[in-house]
Short mmCIF file of C-alpha atoms in Angstrom, two decimals:
data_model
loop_
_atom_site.label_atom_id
_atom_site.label_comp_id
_atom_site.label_asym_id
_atom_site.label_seq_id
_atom_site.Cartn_x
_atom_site.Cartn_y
_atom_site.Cartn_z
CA UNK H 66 -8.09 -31.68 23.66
CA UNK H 67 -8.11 -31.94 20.00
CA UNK H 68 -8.90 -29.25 17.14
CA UNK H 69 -11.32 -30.37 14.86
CA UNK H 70 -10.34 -32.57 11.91
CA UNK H 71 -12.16 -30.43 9.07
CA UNK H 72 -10.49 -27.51 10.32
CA UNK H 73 -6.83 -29.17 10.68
CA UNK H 74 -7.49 -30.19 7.38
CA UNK H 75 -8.48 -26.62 5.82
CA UNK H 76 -4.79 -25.34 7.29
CA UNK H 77 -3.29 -27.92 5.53
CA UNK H 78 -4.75 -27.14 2.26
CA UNK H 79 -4.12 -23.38 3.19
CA UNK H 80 -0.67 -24.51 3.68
CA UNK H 81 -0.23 -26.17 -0.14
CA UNK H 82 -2.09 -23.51 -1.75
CA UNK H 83 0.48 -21.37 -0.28
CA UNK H 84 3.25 -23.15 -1.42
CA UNK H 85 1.64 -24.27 -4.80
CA UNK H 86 -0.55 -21.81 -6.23
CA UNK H 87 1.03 -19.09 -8.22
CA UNK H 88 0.36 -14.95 -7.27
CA UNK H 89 -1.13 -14.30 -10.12
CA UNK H 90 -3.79 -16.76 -10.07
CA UNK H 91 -4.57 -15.19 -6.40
CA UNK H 92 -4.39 -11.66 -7.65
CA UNK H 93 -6.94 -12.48 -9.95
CA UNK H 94 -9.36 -13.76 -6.91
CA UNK H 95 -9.02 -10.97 -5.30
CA UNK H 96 -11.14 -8.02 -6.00
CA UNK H 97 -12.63 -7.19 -2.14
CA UNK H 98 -10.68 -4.70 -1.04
CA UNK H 99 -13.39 -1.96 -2.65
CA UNK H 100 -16.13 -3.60 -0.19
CA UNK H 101 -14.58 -2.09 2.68
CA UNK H 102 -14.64 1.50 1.22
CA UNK H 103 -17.62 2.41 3.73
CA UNK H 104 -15.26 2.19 6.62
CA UNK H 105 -12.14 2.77 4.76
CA UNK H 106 -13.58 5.49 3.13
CA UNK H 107 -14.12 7.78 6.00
CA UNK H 108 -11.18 6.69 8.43
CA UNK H 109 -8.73 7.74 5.63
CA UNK H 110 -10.79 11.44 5.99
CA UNK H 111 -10.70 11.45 9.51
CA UNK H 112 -7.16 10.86 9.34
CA UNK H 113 -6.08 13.50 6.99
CA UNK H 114 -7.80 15.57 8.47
CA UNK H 115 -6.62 15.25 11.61
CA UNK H 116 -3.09 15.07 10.59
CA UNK H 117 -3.71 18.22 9.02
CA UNK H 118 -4.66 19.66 11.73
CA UNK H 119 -1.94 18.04 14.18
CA UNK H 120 0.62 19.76 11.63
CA UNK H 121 -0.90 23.32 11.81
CA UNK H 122 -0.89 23.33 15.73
CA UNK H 123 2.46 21.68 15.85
CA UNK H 124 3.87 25.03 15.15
CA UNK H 125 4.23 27.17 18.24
CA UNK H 126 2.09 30.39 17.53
CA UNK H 127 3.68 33.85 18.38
CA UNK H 128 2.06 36.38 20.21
CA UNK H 129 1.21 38.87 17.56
CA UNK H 130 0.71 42.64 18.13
CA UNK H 131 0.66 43.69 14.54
CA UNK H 132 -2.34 45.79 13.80
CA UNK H 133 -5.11 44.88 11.26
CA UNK H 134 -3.75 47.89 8.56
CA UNK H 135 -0.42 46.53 8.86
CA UNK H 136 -1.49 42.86 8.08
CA UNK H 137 -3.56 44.14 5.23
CA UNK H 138 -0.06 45.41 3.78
CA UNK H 139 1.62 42.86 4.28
CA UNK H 140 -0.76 40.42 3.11
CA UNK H 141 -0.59 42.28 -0.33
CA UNK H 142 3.66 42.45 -0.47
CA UNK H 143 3.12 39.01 0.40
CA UNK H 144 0.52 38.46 -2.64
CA UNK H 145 2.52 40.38 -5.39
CA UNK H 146 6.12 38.36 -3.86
CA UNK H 147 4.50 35.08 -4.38
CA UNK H 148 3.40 35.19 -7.38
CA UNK H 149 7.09 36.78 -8.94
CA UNK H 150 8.61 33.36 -7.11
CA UNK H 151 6.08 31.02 -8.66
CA UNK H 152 6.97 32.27 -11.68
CA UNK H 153 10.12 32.88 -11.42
CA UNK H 154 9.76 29.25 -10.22
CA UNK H 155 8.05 28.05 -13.34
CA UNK H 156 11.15 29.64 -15.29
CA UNK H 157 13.67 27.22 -13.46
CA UNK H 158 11.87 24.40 -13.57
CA UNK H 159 11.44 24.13 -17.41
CA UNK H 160 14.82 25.22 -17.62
CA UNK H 161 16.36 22.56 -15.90
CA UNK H 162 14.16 19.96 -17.63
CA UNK H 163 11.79 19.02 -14.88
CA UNK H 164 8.10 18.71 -15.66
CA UNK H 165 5.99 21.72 -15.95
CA UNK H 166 2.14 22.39 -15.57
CA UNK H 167 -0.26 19.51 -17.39
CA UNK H 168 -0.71 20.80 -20.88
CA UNK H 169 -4.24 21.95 -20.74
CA UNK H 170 -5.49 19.46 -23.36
CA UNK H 171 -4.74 16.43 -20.72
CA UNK H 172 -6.17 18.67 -18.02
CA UNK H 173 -9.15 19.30 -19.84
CA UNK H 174 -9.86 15.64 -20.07
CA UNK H 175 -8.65 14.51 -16.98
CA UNK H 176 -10.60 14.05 -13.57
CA UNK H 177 -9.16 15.31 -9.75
CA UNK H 178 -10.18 12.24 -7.78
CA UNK H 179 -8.70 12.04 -4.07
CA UNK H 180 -6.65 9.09 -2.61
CA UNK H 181 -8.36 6.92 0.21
CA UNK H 182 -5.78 5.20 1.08
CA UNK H 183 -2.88 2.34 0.32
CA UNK H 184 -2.80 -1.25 -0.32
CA UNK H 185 -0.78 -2.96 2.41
CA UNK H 186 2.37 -4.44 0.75
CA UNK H 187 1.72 -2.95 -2.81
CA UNK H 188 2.31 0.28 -4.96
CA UNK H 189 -1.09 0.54 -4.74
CA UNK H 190 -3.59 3.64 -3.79
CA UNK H 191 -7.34 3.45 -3.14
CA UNK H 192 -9.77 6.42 -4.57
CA UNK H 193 -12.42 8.21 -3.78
CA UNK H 194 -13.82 7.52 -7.28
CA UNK H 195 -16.33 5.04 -8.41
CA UNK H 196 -18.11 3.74 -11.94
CA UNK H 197 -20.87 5.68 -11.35
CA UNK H 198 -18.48 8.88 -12.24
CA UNK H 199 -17.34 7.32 -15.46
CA UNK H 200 -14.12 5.57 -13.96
CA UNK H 201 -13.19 2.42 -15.97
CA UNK H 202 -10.45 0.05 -15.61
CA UNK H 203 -7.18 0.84 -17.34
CA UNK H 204 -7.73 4.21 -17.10
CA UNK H 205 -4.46 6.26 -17.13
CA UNK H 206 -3.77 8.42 -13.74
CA UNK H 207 -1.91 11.28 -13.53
CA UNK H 208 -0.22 13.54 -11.17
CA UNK H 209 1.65 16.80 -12.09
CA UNK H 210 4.66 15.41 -11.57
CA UNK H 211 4.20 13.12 -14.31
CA UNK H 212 2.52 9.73 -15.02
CA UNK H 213 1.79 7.88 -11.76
CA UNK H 214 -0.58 4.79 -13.11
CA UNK H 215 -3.51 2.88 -13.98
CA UNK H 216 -7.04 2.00 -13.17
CA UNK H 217 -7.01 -1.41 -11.72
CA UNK H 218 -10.12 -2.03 -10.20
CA UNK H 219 -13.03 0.17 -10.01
CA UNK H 220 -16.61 -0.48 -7.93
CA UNK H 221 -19.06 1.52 -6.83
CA UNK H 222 -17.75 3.44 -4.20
CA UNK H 223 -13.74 3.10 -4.77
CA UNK H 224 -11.30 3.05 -7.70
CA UNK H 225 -7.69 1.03 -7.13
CA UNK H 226 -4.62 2.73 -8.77
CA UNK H 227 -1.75 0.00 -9.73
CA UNK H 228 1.47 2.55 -9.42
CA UNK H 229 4.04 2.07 -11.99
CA UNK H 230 6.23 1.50 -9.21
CA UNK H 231 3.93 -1.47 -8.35
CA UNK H 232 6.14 -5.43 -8.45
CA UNK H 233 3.64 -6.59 -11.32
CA UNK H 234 3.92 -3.33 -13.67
CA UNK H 235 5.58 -3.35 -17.01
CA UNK H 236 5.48 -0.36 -19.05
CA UNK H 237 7.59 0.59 -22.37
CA UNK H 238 9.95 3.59 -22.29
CA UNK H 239 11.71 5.89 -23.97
CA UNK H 240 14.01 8.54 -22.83
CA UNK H 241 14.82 11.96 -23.28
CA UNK H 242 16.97 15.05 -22.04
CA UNK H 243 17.33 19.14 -21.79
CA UNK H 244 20.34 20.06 -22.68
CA UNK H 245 21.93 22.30 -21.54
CA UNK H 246 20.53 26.01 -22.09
CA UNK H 247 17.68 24.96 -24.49
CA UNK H 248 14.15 24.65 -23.28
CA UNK H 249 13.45 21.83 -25.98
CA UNK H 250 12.74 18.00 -24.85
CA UNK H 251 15.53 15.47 -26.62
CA UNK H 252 14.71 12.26 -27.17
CA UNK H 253 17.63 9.81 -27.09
CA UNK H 254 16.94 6.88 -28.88
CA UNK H 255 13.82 5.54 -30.45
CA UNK H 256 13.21 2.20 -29.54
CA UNK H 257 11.39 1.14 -26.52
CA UNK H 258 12.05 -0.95 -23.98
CA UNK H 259 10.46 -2.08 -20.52
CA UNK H 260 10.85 -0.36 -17.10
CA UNK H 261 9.03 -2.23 -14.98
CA UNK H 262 8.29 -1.39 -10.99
CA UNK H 263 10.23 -2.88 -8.48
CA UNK H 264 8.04 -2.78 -5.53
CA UNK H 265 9.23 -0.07 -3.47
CA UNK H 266 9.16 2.84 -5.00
CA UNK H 267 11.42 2.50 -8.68
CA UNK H 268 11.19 1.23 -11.83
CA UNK H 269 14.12 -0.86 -13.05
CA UNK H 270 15.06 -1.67 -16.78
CA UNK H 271 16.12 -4.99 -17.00
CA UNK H 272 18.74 -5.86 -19.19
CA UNK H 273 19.56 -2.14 -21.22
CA UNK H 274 22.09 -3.14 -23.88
CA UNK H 275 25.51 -1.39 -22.94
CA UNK H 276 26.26 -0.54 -26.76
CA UNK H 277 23.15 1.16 -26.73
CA UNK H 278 23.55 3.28 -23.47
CA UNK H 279 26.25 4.22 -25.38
CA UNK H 280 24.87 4.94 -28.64
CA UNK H 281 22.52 7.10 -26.76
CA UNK H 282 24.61 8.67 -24.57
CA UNK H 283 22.40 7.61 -21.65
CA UNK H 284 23.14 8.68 -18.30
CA UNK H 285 21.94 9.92 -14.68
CA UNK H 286 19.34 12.57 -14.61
CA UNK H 287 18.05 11.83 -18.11
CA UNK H 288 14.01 11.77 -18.28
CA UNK H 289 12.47 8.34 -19.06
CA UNK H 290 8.74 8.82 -20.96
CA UNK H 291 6.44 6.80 -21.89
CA UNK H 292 6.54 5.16 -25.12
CA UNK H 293 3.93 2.11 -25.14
CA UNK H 294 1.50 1.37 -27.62
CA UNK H 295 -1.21 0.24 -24.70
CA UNK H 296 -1.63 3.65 -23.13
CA UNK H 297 -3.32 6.69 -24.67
CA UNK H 298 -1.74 8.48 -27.68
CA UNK H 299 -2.23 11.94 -25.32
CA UNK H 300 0.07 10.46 -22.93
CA UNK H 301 2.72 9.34 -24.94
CA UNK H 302 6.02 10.91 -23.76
CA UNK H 303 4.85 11.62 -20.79
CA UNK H 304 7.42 11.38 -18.15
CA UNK H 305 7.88 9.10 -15.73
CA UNK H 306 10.78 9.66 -13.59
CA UNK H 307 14.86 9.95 -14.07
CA UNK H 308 17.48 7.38 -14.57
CA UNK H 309 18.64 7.54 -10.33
CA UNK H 310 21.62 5.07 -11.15
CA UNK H 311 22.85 3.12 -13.90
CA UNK H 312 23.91 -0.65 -12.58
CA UNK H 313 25.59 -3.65 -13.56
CA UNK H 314 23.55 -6.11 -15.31
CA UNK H 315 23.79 -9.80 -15.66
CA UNK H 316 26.54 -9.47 -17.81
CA UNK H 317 28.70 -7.41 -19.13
CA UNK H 318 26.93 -6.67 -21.77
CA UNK H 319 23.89 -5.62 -20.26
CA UNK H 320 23.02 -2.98 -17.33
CA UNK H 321 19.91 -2.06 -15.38
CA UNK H 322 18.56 1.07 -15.17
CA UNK H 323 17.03 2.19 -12.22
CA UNK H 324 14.27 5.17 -12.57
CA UNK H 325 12.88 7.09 -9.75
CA UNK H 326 9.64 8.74 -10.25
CA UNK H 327 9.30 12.70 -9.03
CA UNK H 328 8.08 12.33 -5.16
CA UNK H 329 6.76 9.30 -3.26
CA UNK H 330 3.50 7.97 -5.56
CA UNK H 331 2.28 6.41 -2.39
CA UNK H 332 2.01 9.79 -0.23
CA UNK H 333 0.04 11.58 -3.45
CA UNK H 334 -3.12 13.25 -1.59
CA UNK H 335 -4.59 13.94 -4.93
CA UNK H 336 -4.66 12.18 -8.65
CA UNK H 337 -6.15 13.38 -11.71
CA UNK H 338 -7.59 10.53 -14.16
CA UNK H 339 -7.53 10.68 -17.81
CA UNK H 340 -10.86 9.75 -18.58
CA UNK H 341 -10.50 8.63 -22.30
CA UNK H 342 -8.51 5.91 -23.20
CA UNK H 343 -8.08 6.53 -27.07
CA UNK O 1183 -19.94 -17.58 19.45
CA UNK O 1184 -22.53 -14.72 17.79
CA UNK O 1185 -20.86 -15.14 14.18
CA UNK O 1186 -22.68 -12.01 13.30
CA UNK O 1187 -21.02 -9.78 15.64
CA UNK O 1188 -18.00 -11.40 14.59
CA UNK O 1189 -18.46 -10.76 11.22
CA UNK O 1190 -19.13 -7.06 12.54
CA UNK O 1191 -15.90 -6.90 14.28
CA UNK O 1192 -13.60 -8.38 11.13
CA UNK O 1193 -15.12 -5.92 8.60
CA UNK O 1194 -14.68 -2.60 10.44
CA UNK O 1195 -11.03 -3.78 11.92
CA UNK O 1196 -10.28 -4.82 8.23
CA UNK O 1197 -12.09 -1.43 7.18
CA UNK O 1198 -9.82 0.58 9.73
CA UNK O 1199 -6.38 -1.76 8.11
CA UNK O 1200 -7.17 -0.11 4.76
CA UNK O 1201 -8.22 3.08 6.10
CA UNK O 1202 -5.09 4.03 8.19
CA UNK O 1203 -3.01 2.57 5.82
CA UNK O 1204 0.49 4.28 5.82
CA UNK O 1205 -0.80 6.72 8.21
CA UNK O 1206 -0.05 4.38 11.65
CA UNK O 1207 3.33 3.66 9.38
CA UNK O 1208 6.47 3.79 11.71
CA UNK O 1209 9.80 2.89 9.96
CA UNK O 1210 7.50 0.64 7.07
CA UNK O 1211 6.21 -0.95 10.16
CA UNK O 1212 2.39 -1.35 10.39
CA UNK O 1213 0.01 -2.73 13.05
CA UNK O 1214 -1.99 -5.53 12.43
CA UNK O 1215 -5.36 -5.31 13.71
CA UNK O 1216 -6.82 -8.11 12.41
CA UNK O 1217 -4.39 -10.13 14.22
CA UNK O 1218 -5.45 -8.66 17.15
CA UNK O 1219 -8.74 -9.93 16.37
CA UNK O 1220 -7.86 -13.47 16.05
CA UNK O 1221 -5.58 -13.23 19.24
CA UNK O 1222 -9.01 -12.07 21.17
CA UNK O 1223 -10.97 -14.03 19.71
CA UNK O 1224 -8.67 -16.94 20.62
CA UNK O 1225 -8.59 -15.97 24.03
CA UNK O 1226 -12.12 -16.20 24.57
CA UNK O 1227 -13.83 -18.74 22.43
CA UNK O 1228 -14.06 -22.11 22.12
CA UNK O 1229 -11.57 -23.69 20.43
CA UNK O 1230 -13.00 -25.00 17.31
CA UNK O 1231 -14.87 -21.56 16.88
CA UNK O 1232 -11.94 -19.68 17.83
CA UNK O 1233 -9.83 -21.99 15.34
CA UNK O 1234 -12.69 -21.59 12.31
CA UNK O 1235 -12.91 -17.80 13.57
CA UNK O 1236 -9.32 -17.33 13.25
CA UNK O 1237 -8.97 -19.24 9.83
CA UNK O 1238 -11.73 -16.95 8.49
CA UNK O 1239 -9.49 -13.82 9.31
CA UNK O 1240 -7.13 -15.31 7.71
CA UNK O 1241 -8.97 -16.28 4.46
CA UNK O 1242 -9.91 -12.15 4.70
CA UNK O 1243 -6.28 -11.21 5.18
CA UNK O 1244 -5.73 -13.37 2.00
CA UNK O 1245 -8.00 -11.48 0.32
CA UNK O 1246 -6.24 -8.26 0.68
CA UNK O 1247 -2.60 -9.40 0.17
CA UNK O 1248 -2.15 -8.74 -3.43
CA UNK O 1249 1.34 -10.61 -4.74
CA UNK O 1250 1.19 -13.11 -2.02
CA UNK O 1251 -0.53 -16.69 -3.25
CA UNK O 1252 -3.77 -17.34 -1.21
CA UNK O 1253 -3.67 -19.22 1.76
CA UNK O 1254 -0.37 -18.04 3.36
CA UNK O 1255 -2.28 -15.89 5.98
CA UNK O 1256 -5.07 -18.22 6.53
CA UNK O 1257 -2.07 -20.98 7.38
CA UNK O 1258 -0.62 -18.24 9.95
CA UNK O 1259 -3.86 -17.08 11.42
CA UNK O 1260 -4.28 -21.01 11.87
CA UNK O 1261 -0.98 -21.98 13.66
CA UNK O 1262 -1.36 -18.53 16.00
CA UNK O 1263 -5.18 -19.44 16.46
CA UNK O 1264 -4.01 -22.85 17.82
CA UNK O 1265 -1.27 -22.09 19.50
CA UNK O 1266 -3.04 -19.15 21.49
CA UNK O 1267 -6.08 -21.39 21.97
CA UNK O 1268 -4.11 -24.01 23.61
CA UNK O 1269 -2.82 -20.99 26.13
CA UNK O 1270 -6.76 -20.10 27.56
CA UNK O 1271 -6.44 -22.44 30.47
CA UNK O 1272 -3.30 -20.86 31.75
CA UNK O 1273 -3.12 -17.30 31.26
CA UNK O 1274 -5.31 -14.71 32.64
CA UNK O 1275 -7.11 -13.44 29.46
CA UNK O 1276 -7.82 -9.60 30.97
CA UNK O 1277 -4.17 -8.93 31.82
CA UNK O 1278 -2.68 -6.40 29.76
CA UNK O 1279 0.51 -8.33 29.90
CA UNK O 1280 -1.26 -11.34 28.44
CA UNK O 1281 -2.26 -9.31 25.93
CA UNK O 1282 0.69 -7.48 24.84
CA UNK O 1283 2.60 -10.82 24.89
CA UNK O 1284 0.28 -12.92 22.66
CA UNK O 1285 0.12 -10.14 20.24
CA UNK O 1286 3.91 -10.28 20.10
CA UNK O 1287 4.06 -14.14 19.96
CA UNK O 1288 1.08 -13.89 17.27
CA UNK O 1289 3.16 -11.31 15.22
CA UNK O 1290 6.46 -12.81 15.18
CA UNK O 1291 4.62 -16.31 14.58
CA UNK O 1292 3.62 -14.46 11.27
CA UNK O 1293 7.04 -12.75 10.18
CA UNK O 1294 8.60 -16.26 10.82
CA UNK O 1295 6.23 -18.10 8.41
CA UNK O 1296 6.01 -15.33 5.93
CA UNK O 1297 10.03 -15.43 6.44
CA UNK O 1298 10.14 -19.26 5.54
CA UNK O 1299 7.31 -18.95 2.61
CA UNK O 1300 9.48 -16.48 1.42
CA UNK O 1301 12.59 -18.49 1.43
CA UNK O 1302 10.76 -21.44 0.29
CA UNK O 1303 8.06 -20.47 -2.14
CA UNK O 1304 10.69 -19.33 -5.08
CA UNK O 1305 12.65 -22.56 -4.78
CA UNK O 1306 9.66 -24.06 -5.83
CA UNK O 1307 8.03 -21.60 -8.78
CA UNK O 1308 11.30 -21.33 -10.38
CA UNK O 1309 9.89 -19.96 -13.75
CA UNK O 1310 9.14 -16.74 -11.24
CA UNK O 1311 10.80 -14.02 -12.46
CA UNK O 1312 9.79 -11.43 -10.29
CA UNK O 1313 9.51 -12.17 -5.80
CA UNK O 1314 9.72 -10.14 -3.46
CA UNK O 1315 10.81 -11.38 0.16
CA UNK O 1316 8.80 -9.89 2.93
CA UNK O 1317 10.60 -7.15 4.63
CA UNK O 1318 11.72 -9.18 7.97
CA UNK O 1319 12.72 -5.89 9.76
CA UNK O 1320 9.62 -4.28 8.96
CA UNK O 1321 7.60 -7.73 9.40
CA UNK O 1322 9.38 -8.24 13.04
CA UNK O 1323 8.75 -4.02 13.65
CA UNK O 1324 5.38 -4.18 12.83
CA UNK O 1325 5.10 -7.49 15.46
CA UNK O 1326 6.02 -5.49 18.34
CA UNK O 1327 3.46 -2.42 16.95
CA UNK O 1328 1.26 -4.77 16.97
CA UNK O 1329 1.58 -5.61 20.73
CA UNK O 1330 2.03 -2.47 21.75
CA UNK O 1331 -1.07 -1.89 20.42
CA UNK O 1332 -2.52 -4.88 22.00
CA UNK O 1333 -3.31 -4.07 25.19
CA UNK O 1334 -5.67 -0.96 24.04
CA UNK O 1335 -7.25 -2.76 21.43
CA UNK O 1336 -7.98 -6.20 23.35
CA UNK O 1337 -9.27 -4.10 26.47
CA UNK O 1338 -11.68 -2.29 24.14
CA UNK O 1339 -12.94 -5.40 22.69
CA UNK O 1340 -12.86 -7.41 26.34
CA UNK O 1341 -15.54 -5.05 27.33
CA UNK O 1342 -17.50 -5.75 24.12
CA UNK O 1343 -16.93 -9.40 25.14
CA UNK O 1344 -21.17 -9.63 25.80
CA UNK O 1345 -21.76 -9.18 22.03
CA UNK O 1346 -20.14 -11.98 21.27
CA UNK O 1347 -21.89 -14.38 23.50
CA UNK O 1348 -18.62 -16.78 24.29
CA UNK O 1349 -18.89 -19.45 25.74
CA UNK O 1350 -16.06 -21.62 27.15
CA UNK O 1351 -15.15 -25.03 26.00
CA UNK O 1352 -15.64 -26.32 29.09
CA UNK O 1353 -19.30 -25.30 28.56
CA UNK O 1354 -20.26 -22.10 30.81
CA UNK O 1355 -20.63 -18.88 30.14
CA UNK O 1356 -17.69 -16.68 30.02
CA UNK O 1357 -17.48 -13.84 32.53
#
């Protein structure tokens, strides 16, 4: 038996537009990923929440004969311990250059939206955000550990982040460095050039002139910030991740940077958006 | 076919895809369960149906593939549609094996066409400055997730078989 003719014929133009039509022309079709937020929406919960729960029972509990006075005690060493380590924490951290709490200022104008989920085969994340709460594409995104993206798309019940690690990101950098013993930032350098994501994870810069890694004395471990004209003025140096490895470019003359943001951006639980653009 | 329930089916399997996301990740591998859709689908309806039926999952799979051009999975969905289609008269559509091995016939089907459109598609855009070629380890993993997944999945919807009102091609009512 035979297939119908129409429908042979609908594979084969399937087939060229494969082959023929460019991705950006498709990316520009496609917008429906936010219709399925209803179901998506509340699996992604469920999930979480039973994975949370998974992980707290995974632990074997102890028979414990401690009495209730005795917690109470301990509970309160506990208390005063923590809070010497987190800031004894705090200490280290801006000592050895990593990035320390969002100045209030950002935090003040920024909104904590939770992640819903991923985009299968992009740096993309899914929020629990919508228009109705004042999202708007382009919208910068934020996570403590620095800058993590932007608005892409945003409907009425979900928001969809593009990561700066995403393939079709380009974003212009700077870079900077603690040195050693001094709590100030350094920038190295002042003119920009483009990082932009490589699909899984980094951010590459194509194409860094070797005379002026040089000149600025580039190397692994220094901070790359943001330095582009397009995103807010708040934002600007704003970091984005280290230099992870410094690699031959096309020619000798050239090398590529590659920059790893702080943590996975695709296993971020929570986001905070910057909800003015200017 | 009841299109409806079809419809049904497609947008909570698709709404489950996005919802799991990276959660059912093993190794960057990641079940398809749309394909599993279009494999049961193939199983039990007519062929033209299940052919249109399977080209329309693919059209939706399309839809959420950002940085792959359109059409690519509706081609894929196609070939597996017909090729699993042409399999109803001699396989017994409630085994589990059945199941598990058109799922894993369906999957790597897909990772060898994505493979090839990846191969292919930059020899032709040239001026692209910027492809990525699917993952085949994690395309070829997530094949065999996909199967293994099969049997649970395609029993589940087997039983909801009544809601879609299939009918054979040889014109009675399926079981």
């Amino acid at each position: 038996m035979r297939f119908s003719p129409m429908l042979l014929m609908f594979i084969a133009v399937a087939l060229f537009s494969a082959l023929v039509m460019p991705p950006d022309l498709a990316n520009a079709i496609r917008k429906v990923d936010l219709l399925f937020a209803p179901v998506a929406g509340p699996v992604h919960k469920l999930v979480e929440s039973v994975d949370d729960h998974w992980s707290s029972n995974s632990t074997g509990r102890p028979v414990d004969d401690r009495t209730v006075k005795q917690l109470v005690n301990e509970n309160e060493a506990l208390k005063i311990r923590l809070a010497t380590l987190t800031a004894q924490y705090e200490e280290i951290r801006q000592q050895l250059g990593e990035v320390g709490p969002i100045p209030a200022d950002i935090r003040s104008l920024c909104r904590f939206i939770s992640v819903m989920g991923t985009i299968p085969g992009r740096q993309m994340l899914t929020l629990e955000g919508s228009s109705i709460q004042g999202l708007q594409p382009q919208m910068a995104v934020l996570s403590p550990d620095g800058l993590v993206g932007r608005l892409d798309a945003v409907g009425l019940a979900v928001a969809r982040v593009q990561l700066l690690t995403d393939l079709h990101m380009h974003v212009q950098v700077g870079f900077g460095r603690y040195p050693a013993n001094k709590n100030d930032f350094v920038r190295l350098g002042d003119v920009p050039c483009v990082a932009s994501g490589d699909g899984s994870g980094r951010l590459v810069v194509n194409d860094y002139k070797v005379t002026d890694l040089k000149a600025n004395d580039l190397r692994t471990g220094d901070w790359v910030v943001l330095d582009d004209g397009d995103w807010p003025p708040l934002l600007q140096g704003y970091k984005i991740g280290l230099i992870e490895e410094v690699k031959d470019g096309t020619t000798p003359l050239v090398v590529n940077l590659i920059v790893r943001p702080k943590g996975d951006l695709m296993k971020l639980h929570d986001v905070m958006v910057l909800m003015k653009n200017q | 076919m009841r299109w409806l329930s079809f419809f049904i089916l497609a947008y909570v399997m698709l709404g489950l895809q996005i919802g799991l996301g990276s959660s059912m990740q093993i190794h960057q591998a990641q079940p398809n369960l749309l394909l599993l859709v279009a494999v049961f689908i193939a199983i039990n309806a007519p062929r033209n149906t299940a052919l249109a039926a399977c080209l329309l999952l693919g059209l939706l799979q399309d839809l959420l593939m950002p940085g792959k051009p359109l059409g690519l999975a509706t081609f894929s969905y196609g070939v597996i549609g017909m090729l699993v289609i042409n399999t109803q008269e001699v396989v017994y559509g409630d085994h589990f094996l059945t199941h598990f091995s058109l799922a894993l016939l369906a999957g790597l089907v897909v990772a060898v066409i994505y493979g090839l459109h990846g191969a292919i598609y930059p020899l032709i855009h040239r001026s692209l400055k910027i492809w990525q070629r699917p993952p085949m380890g994690a395309m070829m993993g997530g094949a065999l997730y996909t199967a293994v997944l099969a049997p649970i999945v395609i029993f589940i919807l087997q039983r909801m078989r009544r809601a879609f009102g299939f009918r054979s091609s040889r014109g009675y009512t399926s079981r």
